[in-house]
Coordinates of C-alpha atoms in Angstrom, one line a residue:
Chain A
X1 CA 1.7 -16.1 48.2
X2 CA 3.4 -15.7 44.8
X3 CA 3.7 -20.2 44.8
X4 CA 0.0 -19.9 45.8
X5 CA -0.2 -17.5 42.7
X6 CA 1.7 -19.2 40.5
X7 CA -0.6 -22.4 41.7
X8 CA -3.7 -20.9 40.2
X9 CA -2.3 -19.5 36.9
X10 CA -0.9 -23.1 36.2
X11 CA -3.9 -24.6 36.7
X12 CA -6.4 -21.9 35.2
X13 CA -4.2 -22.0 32.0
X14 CA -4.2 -25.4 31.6
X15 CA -7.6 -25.6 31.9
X16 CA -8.0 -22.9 29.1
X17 CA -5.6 -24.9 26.6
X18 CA -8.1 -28.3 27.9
X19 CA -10.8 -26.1 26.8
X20 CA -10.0 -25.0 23.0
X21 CA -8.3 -28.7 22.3
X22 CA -11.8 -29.4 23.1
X23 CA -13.5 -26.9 20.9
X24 CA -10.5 -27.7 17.7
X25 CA -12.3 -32.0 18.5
X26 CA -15.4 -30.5 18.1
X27 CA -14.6 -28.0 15.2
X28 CA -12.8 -31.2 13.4
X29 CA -15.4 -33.9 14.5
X30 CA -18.9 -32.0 14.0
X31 CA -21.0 -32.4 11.2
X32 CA -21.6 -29.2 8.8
X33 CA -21.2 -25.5 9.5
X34 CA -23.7 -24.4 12.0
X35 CA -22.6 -26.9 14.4
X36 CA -18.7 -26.0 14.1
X37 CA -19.7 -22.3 14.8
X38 CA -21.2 -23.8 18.6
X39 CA -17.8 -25.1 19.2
X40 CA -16.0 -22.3 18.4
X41 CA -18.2 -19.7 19.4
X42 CA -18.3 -21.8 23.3
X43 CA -15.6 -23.7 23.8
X44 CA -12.6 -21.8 22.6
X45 CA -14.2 -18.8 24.2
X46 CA -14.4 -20.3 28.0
X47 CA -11.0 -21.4 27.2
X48 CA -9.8 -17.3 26.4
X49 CA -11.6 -16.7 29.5
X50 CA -9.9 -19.1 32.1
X51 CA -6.6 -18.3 30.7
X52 CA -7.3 -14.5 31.3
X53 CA -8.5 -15.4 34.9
X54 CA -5.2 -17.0 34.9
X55 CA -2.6 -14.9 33.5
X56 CA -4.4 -11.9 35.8
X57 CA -2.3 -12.7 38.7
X58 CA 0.9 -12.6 37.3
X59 CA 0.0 -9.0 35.5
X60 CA 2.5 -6.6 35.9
X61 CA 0.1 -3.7 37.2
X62 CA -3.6 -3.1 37.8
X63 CA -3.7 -1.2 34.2
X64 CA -2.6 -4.6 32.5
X65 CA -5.1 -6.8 34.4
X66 CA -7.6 -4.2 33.1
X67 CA -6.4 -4.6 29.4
X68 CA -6.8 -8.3 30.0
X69 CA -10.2 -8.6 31.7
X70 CA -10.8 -5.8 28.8
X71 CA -9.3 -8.0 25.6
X72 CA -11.3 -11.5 27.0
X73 CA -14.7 -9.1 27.2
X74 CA -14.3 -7.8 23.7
X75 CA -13.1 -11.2 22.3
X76 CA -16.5 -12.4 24.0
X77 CA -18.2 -10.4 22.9
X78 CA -17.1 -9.8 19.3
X79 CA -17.2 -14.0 19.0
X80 CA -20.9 -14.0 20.0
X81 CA -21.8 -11.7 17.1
X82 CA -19.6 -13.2 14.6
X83 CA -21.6 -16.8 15.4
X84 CA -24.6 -14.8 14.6
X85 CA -23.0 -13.6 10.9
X86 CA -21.2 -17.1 10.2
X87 CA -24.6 -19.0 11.0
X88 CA -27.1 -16.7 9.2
X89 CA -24.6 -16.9 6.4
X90 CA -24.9 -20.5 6.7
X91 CA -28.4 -20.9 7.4
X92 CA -29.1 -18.6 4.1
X93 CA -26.4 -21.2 2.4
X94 CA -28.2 -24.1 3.3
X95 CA -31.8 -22.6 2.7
X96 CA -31.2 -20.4 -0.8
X97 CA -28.8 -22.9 -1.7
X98 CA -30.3 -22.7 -5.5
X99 CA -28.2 -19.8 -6.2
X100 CA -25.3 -19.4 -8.1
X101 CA -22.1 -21.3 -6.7
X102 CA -19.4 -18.6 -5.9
X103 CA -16.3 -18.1 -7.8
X104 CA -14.6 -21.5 -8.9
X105 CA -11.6 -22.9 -9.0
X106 CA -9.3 -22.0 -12.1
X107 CA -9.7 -24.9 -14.7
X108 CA -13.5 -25.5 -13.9
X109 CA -14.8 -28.3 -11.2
X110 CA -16.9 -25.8 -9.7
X111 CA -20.0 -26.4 -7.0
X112 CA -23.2 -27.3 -7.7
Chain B
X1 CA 10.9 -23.1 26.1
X2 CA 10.5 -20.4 23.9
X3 CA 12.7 -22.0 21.9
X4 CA 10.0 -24.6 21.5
X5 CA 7.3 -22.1 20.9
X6 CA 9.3 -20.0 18.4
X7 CA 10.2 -23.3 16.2
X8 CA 6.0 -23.9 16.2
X9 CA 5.3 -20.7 15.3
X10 CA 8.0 -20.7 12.6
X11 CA 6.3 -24.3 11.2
X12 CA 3.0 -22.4 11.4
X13 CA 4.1 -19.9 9.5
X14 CA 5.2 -21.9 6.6
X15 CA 2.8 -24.1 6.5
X16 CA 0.1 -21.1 6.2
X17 CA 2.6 -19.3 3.7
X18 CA 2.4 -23.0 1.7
X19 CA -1.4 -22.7 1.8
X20 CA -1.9 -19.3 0.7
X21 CA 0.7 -20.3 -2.5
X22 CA -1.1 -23.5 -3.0
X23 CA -4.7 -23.3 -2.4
X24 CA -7.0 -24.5 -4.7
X25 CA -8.6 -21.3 -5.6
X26 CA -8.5 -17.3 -4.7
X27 CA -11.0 -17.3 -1.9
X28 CA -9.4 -20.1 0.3
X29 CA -6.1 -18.4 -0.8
X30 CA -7.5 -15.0 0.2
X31 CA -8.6 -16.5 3.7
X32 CA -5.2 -18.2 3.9
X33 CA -3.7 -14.8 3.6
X34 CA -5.4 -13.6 6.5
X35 CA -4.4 -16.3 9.2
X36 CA -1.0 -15.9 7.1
X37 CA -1.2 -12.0 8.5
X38 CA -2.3 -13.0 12.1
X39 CA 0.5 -15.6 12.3
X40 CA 3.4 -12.7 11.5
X41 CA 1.8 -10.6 13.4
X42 CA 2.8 -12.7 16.6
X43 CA 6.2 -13.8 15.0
X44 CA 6.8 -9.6 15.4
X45 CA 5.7 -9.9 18.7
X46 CA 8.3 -12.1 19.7
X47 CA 11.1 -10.6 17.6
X48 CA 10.0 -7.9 20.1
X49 CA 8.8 -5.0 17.2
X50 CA 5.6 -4.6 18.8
X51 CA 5.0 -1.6 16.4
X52 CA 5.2 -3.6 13.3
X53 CA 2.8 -6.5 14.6
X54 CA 0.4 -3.9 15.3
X55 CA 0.7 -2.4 11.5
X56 CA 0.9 -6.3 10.5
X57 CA -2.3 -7.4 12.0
X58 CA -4.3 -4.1 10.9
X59 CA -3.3 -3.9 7.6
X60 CA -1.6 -6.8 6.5
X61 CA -4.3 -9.1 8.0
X62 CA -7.0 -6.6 8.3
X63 CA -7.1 -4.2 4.9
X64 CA -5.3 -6.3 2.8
X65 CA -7.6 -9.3 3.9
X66 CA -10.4 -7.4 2.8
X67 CA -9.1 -6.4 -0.3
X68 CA -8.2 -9.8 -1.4
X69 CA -11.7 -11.1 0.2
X70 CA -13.2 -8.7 -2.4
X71 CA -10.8 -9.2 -5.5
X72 CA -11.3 -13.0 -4.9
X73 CA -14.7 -13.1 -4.5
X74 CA -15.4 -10.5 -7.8
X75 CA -12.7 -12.7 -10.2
X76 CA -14.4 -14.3 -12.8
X77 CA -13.9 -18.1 -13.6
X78 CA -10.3 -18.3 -14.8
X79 CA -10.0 -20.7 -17.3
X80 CA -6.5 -21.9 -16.7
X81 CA -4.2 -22.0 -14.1
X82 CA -1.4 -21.1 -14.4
X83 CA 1.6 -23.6 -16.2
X84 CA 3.5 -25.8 -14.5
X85 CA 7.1 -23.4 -15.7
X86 CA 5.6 -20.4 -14.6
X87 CA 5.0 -21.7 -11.0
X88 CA 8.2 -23.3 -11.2
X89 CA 10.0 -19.7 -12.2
X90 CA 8.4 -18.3 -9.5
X91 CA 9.0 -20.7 -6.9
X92 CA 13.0 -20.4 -7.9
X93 CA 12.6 -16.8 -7.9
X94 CA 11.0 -16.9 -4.3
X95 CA 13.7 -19.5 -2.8
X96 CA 16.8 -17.5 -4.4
X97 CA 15.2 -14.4 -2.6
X98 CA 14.7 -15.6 0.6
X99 CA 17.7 -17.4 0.5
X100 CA 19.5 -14.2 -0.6
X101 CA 17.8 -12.4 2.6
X102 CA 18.5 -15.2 5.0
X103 CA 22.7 -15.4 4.2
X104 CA 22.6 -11.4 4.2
X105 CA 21.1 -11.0 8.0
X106 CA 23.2 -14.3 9.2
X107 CA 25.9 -12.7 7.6
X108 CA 26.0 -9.7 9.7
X109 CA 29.0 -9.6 11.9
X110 CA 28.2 -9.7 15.4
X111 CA 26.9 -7.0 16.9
X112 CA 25.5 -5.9 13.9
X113 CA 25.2 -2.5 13.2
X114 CA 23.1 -0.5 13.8
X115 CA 21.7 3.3 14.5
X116 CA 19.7 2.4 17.7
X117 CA 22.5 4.0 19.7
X118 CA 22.1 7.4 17.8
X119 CA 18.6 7.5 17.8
X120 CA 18.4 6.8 21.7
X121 CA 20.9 9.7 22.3
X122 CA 18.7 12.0 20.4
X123 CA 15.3 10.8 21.3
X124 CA 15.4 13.5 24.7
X125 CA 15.0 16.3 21.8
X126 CA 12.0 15.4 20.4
X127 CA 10.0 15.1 23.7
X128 CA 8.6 11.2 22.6
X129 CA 8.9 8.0 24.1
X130 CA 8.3 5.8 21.8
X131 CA 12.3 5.4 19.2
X132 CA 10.1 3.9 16.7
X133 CA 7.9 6.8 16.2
X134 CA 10.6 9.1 17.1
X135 CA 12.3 7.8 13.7
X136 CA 8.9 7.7 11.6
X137 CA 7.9 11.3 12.5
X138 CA 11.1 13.2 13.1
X139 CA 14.2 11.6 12.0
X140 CA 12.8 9.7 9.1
X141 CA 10.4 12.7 8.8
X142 CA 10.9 13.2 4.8
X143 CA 10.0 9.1 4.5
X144 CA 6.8 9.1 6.1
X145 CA 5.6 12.5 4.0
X146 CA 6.6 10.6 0.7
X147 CA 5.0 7.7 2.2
X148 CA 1.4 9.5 2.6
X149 CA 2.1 11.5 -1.1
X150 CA 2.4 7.7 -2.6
X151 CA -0.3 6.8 -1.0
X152 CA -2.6 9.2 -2.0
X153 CA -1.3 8.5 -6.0
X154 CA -2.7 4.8 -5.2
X155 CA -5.7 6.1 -4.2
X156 CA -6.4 8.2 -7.6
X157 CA -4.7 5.1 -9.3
X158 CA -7.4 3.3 -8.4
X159 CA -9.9 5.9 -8.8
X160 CA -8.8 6.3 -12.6
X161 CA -9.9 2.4 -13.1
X162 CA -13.7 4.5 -13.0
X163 CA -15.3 5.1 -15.8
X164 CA -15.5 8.7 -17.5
X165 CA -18.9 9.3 -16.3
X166 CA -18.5 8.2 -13.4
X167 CA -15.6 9.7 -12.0
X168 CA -17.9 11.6 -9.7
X169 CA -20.2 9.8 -8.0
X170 CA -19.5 7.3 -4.6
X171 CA -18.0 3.4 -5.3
X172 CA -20.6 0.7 -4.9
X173 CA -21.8 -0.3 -1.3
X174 CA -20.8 -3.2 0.2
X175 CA -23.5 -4.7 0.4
X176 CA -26.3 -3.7 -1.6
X177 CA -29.5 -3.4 -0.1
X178 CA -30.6 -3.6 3.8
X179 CA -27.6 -5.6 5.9
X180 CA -28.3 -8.5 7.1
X181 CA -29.3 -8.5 11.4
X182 CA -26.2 -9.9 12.4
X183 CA -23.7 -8.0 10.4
X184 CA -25.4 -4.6 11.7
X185 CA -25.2 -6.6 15.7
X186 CA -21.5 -6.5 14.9
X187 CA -21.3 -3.2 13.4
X188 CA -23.0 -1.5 16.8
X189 CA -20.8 -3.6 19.4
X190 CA -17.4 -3.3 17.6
X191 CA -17.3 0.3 15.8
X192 CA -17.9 2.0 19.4
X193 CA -14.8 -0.2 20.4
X194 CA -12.5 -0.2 17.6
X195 CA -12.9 3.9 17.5
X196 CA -11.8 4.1 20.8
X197 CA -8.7 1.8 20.2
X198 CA -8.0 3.6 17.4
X199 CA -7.8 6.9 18.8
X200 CA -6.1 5.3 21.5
X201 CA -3.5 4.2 19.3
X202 CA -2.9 7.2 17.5
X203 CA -2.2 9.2 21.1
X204 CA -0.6 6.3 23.2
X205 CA 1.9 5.6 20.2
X206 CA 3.7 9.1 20.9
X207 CA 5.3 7.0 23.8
X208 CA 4.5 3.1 23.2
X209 CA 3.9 1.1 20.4
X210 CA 1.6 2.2 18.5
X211 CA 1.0 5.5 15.7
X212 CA -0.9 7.0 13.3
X213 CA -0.2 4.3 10.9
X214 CA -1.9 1.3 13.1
X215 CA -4.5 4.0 14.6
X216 CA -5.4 5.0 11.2
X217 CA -5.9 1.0 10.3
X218 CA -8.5 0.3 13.3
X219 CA -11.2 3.9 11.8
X220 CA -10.8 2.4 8.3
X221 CA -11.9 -0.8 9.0
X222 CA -14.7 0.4 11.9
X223 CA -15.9 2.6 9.0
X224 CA -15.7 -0.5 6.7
X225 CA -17.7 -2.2 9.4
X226 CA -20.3 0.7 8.7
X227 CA -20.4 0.7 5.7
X228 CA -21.2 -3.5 5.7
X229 CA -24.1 -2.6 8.2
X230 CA -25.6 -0.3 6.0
X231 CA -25.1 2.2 8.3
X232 CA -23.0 4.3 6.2
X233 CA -23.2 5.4 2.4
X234 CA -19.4 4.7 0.1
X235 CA -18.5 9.2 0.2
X236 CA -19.0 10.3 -3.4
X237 CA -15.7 11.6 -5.0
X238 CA -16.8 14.6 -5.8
X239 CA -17.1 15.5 -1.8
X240 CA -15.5 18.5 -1.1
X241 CA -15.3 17.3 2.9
X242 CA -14.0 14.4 1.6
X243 CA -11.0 15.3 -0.8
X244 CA -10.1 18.3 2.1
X245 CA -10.0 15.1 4.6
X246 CA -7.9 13.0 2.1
X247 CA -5.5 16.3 1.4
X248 CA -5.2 17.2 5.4
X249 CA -2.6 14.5 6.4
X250 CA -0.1 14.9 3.2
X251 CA -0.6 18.9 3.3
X252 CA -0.2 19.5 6.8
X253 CA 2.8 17.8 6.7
X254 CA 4.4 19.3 3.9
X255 CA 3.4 22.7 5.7
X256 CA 5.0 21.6 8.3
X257 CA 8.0 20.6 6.3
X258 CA 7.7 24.1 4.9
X259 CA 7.6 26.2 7.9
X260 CA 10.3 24.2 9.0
X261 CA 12.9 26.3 6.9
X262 CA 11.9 29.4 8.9
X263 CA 11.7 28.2 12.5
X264 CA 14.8 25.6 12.7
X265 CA 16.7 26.3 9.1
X266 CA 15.9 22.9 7.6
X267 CA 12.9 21.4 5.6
X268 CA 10.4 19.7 8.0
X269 CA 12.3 21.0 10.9
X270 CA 10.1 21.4 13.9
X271 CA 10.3 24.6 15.9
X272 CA 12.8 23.7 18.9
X273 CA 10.4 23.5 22.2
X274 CA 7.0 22.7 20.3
X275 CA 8.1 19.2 18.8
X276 CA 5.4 17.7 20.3
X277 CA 2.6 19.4 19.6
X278 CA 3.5 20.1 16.2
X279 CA 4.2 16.5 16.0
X280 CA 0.9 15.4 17.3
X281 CA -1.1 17.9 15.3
X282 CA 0.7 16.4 12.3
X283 CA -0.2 12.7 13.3
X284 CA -4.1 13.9 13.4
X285 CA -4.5 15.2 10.5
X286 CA -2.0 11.8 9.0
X287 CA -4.6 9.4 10.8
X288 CA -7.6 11.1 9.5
X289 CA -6.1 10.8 5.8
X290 CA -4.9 7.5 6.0
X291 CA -8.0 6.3 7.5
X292 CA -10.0 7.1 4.6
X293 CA -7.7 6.6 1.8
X294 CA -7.2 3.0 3.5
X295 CA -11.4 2.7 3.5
X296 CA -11.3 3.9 -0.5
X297 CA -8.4 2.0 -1.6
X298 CA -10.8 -0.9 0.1
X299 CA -14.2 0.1 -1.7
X300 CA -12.4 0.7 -5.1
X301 CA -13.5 2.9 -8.3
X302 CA -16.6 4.9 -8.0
X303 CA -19.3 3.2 -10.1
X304 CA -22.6 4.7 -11.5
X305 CA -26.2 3.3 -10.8
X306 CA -25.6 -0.1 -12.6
X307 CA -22.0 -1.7 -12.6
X308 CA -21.2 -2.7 -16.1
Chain C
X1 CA 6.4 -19.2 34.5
X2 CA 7.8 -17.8 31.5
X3 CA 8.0 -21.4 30.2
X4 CA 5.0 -22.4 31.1
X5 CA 3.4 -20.2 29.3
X6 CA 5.5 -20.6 26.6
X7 CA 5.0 -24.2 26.8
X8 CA 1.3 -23.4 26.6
X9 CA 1.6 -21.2 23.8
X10 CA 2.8 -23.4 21.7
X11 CA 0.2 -26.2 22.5
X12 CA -2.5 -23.8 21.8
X13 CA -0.4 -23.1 18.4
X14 CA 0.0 -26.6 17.5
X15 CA -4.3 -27.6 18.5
X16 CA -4.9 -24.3 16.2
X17 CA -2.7 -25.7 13.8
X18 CA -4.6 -28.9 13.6
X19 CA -7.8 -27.1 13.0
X20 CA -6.5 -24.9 10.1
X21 CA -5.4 -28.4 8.5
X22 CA -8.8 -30.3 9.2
X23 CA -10.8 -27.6 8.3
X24 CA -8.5 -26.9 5.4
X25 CA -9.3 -29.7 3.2
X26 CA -12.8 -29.5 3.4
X27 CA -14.2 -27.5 0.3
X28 CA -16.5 -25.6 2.6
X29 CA -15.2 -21.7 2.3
X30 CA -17.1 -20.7 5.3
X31 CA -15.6 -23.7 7.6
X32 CA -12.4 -22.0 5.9
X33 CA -13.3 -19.1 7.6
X34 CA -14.6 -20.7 10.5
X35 CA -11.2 -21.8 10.6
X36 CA -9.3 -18.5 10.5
X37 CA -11.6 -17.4 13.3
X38 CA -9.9 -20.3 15.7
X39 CA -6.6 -19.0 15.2
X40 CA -7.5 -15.6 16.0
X41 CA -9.3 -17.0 19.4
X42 CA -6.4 -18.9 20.2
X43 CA -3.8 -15.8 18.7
X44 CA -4.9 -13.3 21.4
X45 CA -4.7 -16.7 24.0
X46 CA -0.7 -16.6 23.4
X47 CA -0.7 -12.8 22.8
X48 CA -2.3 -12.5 26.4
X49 CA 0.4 -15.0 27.6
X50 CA 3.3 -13.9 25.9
X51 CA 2.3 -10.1 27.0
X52 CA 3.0 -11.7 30.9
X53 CA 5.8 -14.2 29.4
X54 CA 7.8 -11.1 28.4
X55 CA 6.6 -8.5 30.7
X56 CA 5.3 -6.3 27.8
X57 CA 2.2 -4.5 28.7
X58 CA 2.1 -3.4 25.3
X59 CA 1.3 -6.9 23.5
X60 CA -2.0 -6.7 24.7
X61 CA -2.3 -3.6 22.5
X62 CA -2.1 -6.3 19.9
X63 CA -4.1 -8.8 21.4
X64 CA -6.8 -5.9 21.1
X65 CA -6.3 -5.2 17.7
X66 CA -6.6 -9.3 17.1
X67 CA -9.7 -9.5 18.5
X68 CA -11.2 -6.1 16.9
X69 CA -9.7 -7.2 13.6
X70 CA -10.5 -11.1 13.6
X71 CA -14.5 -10.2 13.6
X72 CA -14.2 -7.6 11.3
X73 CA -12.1 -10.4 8.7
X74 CA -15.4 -12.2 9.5
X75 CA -18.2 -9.5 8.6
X76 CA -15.7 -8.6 5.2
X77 CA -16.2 -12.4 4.3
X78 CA -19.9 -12.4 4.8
X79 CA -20.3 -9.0 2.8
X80 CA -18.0 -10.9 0.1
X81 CA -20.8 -12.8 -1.0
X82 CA -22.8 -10.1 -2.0
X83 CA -20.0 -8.9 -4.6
X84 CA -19.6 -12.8 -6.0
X85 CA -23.7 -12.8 -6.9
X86 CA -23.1 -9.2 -8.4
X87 CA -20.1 -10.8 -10.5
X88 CA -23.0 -12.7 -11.7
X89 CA -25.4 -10.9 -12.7
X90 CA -28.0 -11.5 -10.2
X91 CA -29.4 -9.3 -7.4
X92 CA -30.5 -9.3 -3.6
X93 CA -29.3 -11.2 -0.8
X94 CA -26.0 -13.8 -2.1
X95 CA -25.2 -16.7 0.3
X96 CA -22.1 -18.6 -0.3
X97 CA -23.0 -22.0 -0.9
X98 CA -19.9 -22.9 -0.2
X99 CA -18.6 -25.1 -1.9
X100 CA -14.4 -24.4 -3.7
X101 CA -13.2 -27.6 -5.9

């Protein structure tokens, strides 16, 4: 039971780890802003989520499984509504982009 | 293995410390700082201080972040960096530091010592689990007051940067005008979330890591978070709630500290067979001070209708 | 399983680490960000498996506070922008355009 156990957490994790090198290609590979925020928003998050379906075998009690099921939900949750901010703030970049560049480097060379 | 993982971390660390030194401006510096914060934060994990990677991650990722989000974003267009002797002074100064640091704890003989033993012995008496807060809030007792007191002077420090006429009114929201839709999204999923860690931290660190300190952290950023979504107005500085909820934690304890002489002979000693709920009464009042200085250190001087 | 997950750990450190570079040199802030918000997916990752690794309920504690603090570093850099277009003079809503030489 515990080699059957141990089995499923190797697997689960390394499938987790597969998943956010996958979502770092597609953070390094993609385009422009609102595109990265898809790769991290999705990918890295299935990856969180199969490696707390992993590690919840090999939790020490039935509180820490909670805690874990409870840290990948809010991490889930929380990255879903920070997509939203980053891309609206991108969005409104891209759109409004007439405005005043934000504050520049020192010794000038500043955006457009 | 861990070995392995350990030296990456380590790597990560300094390369994230280079960034933050070396980053072409304050903002990317600023950010820097933050994954610089998260990054110790798990180097305390494994140097097994759980307490301070809590305290590292909320305030020295989380507070200080936003603080240096905010001063970066506000600093005007500096119109020269810095010369090429200063940053060579203070790199020198840094490396003869931390080189100082590193020969002092590699030059402690083996086992090194330590108090650990003495506080163990005596933890029984306090009625805690936890050593560390054991040390903070009994042992160390007269450290932690000071350490709310100075506090509390950084607070009106920064409050005297107002101006005359304004020293009464509330520091300038964060964001002025309605929040944007996603911003208030995050407010109404995390604030909920982070309270109830919060509060959690502040009872659960009695006997595991954890403590007013990091408890105190998690409210002042989830009333940050608020504040972003618009849900919540900066407190004017004239509030009497407010300066009563800024005085509870330092004042209590001092009370405390007080009393002390006439039920166990000594300043801040705690009467013998309440320690703990004196103790915890004391940490309440401490987390509901530090939360808000934390949240007006954040927001800064109060300002008047329109910012100079 | 402690070094497996420890081996893991630090392969999930070293892919984080190659986003923070790549994402680093661009002049983008927000991809800056962007990048910041990786390493905090990927630092409650090895907090959850170093919380099994050393058998130390409590390090989820601070894989909670990660997560919980992570966003909020987020929403503190998006309300940033509104205090740069007050710095210059200008009023309503202030994107970042982005762009840091």
């Amino acid at each position: 039971m515990s080699g059957l156990a141990d089995l499923f957490t190797l697997a689960c994790v390394g499938v987790g780890v597969a998943f956010f090198a996958a979502g770092t290609v597609g953070l390094l590979r993609l385009p422009d802003t609102l595109t990265r925020i898809h790769a991290l928003a999705k990918a890295d998050n299935v990856g969180l989520a199969f490696i707390a379906l992993g590690l919840l075998p090999q939790a020490a009690s039935v509180l820490d499984g909670a805690k874990m099921v409870a840290v990948w939900l809010l991490a889930q949750l929380a990255s879903g509504a920070v997509a939203q901010v980053m891309g609206q703030m991108a969005n409104a970049a891209a759109s409004g982009g007439a405005g005043p560049a934000p504050a520049d480097a020192p010794g000038g060379g500043g955006a457009p | 293995m861990s070995l392995v993982f350990d030296a990456v971390l380590c790597l990560l660390v300094l390369g994230v410390g280079w960034r933050v030194v070396a980053a072409p401006a304050a903002l990317p510096a600023a950010i820097a700082f933050i994954a610089y914060g998260l990054l110790l934060g798990l180097a305390w994990v494994r140097l097994a201080a759980v307490d301070v990677a809590l305290t590292e991650v909320a305030v020295g990722s989380g507070i200080a972040g936003i603080v240096l989000l905010r001063a970066a974003a506000r600093v005007p267009q500096v119109s020269a960096a810095p010369s090429a002797a200063l940053r060579l002074g203070a790199a020198v100064l840094s490396l003869l530091v931390a080189g100082g640091l590193a020969v002092m704890v590699l030059g402690l003989p083996e086992p090194a010592p330590t108090l650990a033993g003495d506080v163990a012995r005596h933890m029984p008496a306090t009625g805690l689990g936890n050593p560390v807060t054991g040390v903070l809030m009994v042992f160390r007792a007269l450290d932690t007051v000071l350490e709310m007191v100075v506090l509390l002077l950084a607070l009106i420090a920064v409050w005297a940067l107002a101006l005359e006429r304004d020293w009464r009114n509330a520091p300038p929201p964060l964001w002025p005008g309605p929040a944007p839709a996603p911003v208030d999204f995050l407010a109404r999923i995390l604030v909920p979330v982070g309270l109830l860690v919060g509060f959690y931290q502040l009872w659960a660190g009695a006997d595991v890591p954890g403590g007013k300190f990091q408890g105190a952290a998690l409210l002042a950023a989830m009333g940050l978070l608020l504040m972003m979504a618009g849900r919540m107005a900066p407190p004017e500085a004239r509030s009497l709630r407010l300066r009563v909820l800024l005085l509870a934690g330092p004042f209590a304890f001092l009370a405390v500290g007080v009393a002390g002489f006439a039920m166990a002979g000594t300043f801040l000693g705690y009467p013998p067979g309440f320690e703990k709920p004196v103790i915890v009464a004391v940490e309440v009042a401490a987390t509901a001070s530090v939360a808000v200085t934390l949240a007006l250190l954040v927001l800064g001087p109060p300002a008047g209708e329109r910012r100079p | 399983m402690a070094d497996l997950l420890f081996a893991a750990g630090a392969v999930l450190l070293v892919v984080a680490a190659l986003g923070l570079v790549a994402l680093w040199r661009t002049r983008a802030v927000a991809d800056q960000m962007l990048a910041v918000q990786l390493l905090g997916s990927a630092g409650v990752a090895v907090l959850l498996m170093l919380a099994v690794a050393a058998g130390d309920g409590s390090i989820l504690d601070v894989a909670l506070l990660l997560a919980l603090l992570a966003a909020f570093a987020a929403a503190a850099f998006r309300a940033c922008g509104s205090t740069v277009f007050r710095a210059r003079g200008t009023a309503g809503d202030a994107p970042f355009t982005g762009d840091q030489s």
